[in-house]
Short mmCIF file of C-alpha atoms in Angstrom, two decimals:
data_model
loop_
_atom_site.label_atom_id
_atom_site.label_comp_id
_atom_site.label_asym_id
_atom_site.label_seq_id
_atom_site.Cartn_x
_atom_site.Cartn_y
_atom_site.Cartn_z
CA MET H 1 -22.85 -54.90 -49.48
CA LEU H 2 -23.99 -58.35 -50.11
CA ARG H 3 -26.69 -59.79 -48.02
CA PHE H 4 -27.23 -63.35 -48.15
CA ARG H 5 -29.90 -65.47 -46.75
CA SER H 6 -30.21 -69.07 -45.61
CA THR H 7 -31.06 -71.23 -48.34
CA VAL H 8 -32.15 -74.20 -46.06
CA SER H 9 -36.15 -74.36 -45.63
CA SER H 10 -37.41 -72.21 -42.51
CA SER H 11 -39.53 -75.57 -41.83
CA SER H 12 -36.59 -77.95 -41.37
CA LEU H 13 -34.49 -75.19 -39.44
CA ALA H 14 -37.75 -74.36 -37.05
CA GLU H 15 -37.25 -77.71 -35.81
CA VAL H 16 -33.52 -78.00 -35.24
CA ALA H 17 -32.56 -73.83 -34.67
CA PRO H 18 -34.00 -70.74 -35.25
CA SER H 19 -33.79 -69.23 -38.16
CA VAL H 20 -30.24 -67.58 -38.91
CA ASP H 21 -29.90 -64.39 -41.29
CA LEU H 22 -26.73 -63.54 -42.26
CA GLN H 23 -25.31 -60.33 -43.23
CA LEU H 24 -21.93 -59.90 -44.76
CA SER H 25 -20.34 -57.07 -45.96
CA ILE H 26 -17.19 -56.80 -48.01
CA SER H 27 -15.17 -53.76 -48.79
CA VAL H 28 -12.82 -54.01 -51.57
CA GLY H 29 -12.45 -50.11 -52.12
CA ARG H 30 -9.24 -48.19 -51.34
CA PRO H 31 -8.72 -46.87 -47.66
CA THR H 32 -9.76 -43.34 -47.11
CA ALA H 33 -7.38 -40.64 -46.86
CA ALA H 34 -8.39 -39.99 -43.11
CA GLU H 35 -7.29 -43.92 -42.57
CA CYS H 36 -4.19 -43.45 -44.57
CA VAL H 37 -3.46 -40.60 -42.35
CA VAL H 38 -3.97 -42.13 -39.30
CA ARG H 39 -2.00 -45.33 -40.22
CA MET H 40 0.69 -43.04 -41.42
CA CYS H 41 0.92 -41.46 -37.91
CA GLU H 42 0.71 -44.67 -36.50
CA GLY H 43 3.74 -45.64 -38.05
CA VAL H 44 5.50 -42.72 -37.75
CA GLU H 45 4.91 -43.04 -34.00
CA ALA H 46 5.98 -46.32 -34.19
CA LEU H 47 9.90 -45.60 -35.60
CA LYS H 48 9.82 -42.40 -33.40
CA TRP H 49 9.63 -44.89 -30.42
CA GLU H 50 11.98 -47.37 -31.81
CA ALA H 51 14.59 -44.54 -32.62
CA ALA H 52 14.01 -43.37 -28.83
CA GLU H 53 14.55 -47.10 -27.75
CA GLN H 54 17.91 -47.59 -29.90
CA ILE H 55 18.98 -44.38 -28.40
CA ARG H 56 18.40 -45.10 -25.02
CA LEU H 57 20.14 -48.56 -25.16
CA ALA H 58 23.24 -46.36 -27.11
CA ALA H 59 23.51 -44.23 -24.50
CA MET H 60 23.37 -47.27 -22.01
CA GLU H 61 26.12 -49.15 -23.58
CA LYS H 62 28.13 -46.06 -24.22
CA ALA H 63 27.85 -45.25 -20.12
CA TYR H 64 29.08 -48.93 -19.77
CA ALA H 65 32.01 -48.58 -22.11
CA GLU H 66 32.89 -45.25 -20.23
CA ARG H 67 32.86 -47.43 -17.31
CA VAL H 68 34.77 -50.10 -17.89
CA ARG H 69 37.62 -47.67 -19.69
CA GLU H 70 37.92 -45.96 -16.71
CA LEU H 71 38.20 -49.16 -14.52
CA THR H 72 40.89 -50.23 -16.67
CA ARG H 73 42.67 -46.99 -16.65
CA ARG H 74 42.72 -47.26 -12.71
CA GLU H 75 43.74 -51.13 -12.79
CA MET H 76 46.47 -49.74 -15.45
CA GLU H 77 47.56 -47.00 -13.39
CA MET H 78 47.63 -49.83 -10.15
CA ALA H 79 49.64 -52.00 -11.82
CA GLN H 80 52.44 -49.49 -12.86
CA SER H 81 52.66 -48.10 -9.45
CA GLU H 82 52.93 -51.66 -8.12
CA PHE H 83 55.72 -52.48 -10.61
CA ALA H 84 57.37 -49.14 -9.89
CA ARG H 85 57.34 -50.33 -6.43
CA ALA H 86 58.53 -53.84 -6.77
CA ARG H 87 61.58 -52.41 -8.87
CA GLN H 88 62.39 -50.17 -5.99
CA MET H 89 62.57 -52.84 -3.49
CA TRP H 90 64.67 -55.07 -5.98
CA GLU H 91 66.97 -52.08 -6.41
CA ARG H 92 67.07 -51.75 -2.72
CA ALA H 93 67.69 -55.50 -2.08
CA ARG H 94 70.47 -55.70 -4.71
CA GLU H 95 71.94 -52.77 -2.96
CA GLU H 96 71.98 -54.53 0.37
CA VAL H 97 73.66 -57.50 -1.16
CA GLU H 98 76.12 -55.62 -2.85
CA SER H 99 77.28 -54.28 0.56
CA ALA H 100 76.95 -57.09 2.16
CA GLU H 101 79.74 -58.83 -0.49
CA ARG H 102 81.83 -55.61 0.10
CA MET H 103 81.92 -56.18 4.21
CA LYS H 104 82.60 -59.96 3.36
CA GLU H 105 85.70 -59.01 0.77
CA ARG H 106 86.75 -56.62 3.67
CA ALA H 107 86.40 -58.82 6.30
CA THR H 108 88.04 -61.74 4.48
CA ALA H 109 90.62 -59.35 3.56
CA ARG H 110 91.24 -58.37 7.39
CA LEU H 111 91.27 -62.02 8.44
CA GLY H 112 93.82 -62.97 5.62
CA SER H 113 96.29 -60.25 6.84
CA SER H 114 95.70 -60.58 10.46
CA SER H 115 96.12 -64.41 10.24
CA SER H 116 99.83 -64.04 8.66
CA THR H 117 100.84 -61.86 11.15
CA SER H 118 99.40 -63.24 14.35
CA SER H 119 97.74 -66.57 14.14
CA SER H 120 96.92 -66.51 18.19
CA SER H 121 94.41 -63.71 17.51
CA ALA H 122 91.38 -64.62 15.71
CA MET H 123 88.32 -62.21 15.01
CA GLU H 124 84.86 -63.05 15.16
CA ILE H 125 82.82 -61.40 12.82
CA THR H 126 78.74 -61.64 13.33
CA CYS H 127 76.04 -60.21 11.07
CA HIS H 128 74.28 -57.32 12.70
CA SER H 129 70.77 -58.07 11.83
CA CYS H 130 70.75 -62.08 12.10
CA ARG H 131 73.47 -62.26 14.80
CA GLN H 132 75.02 -65.16 13.10
CA ARG H 133 78.91 -65.93 12.65
CA PHE H 134 80.44 -65.02 9.71
CA ARG H 135 82.07 -68.40 7.71
CA PRO H 136 84.59 -67.41 4.90
CA ALA H 137 84.31 -69.27 2.04
#
């Protein structure tokens, strides 16, 4: 341990301030084994805490990814069912158009055959759903 005393004369200091005695110690030696163990334990605890924090964050990210995956799967299922329903509606509409075209062809054929046999009798064909008259093309 080193000790230092003020080198200023005590008479000049007494006028300005009370005397100051400094006692400084400088340790250059190696830390003791107990200090090393304490520091090592603190480091180990810090590493354990950091690892636990990383595990917790990874678990949260995994749960989030799983939730996003589940939501995406549900959206895909809904999109597929809507697509199937749209396809069925399109098929039904196509069948109705084909049926209407067949009815039109039959009606046109009847009108053509009836007009050649008797021009005085004319048929009036109306649509059942919209009640409009059929006009052959």
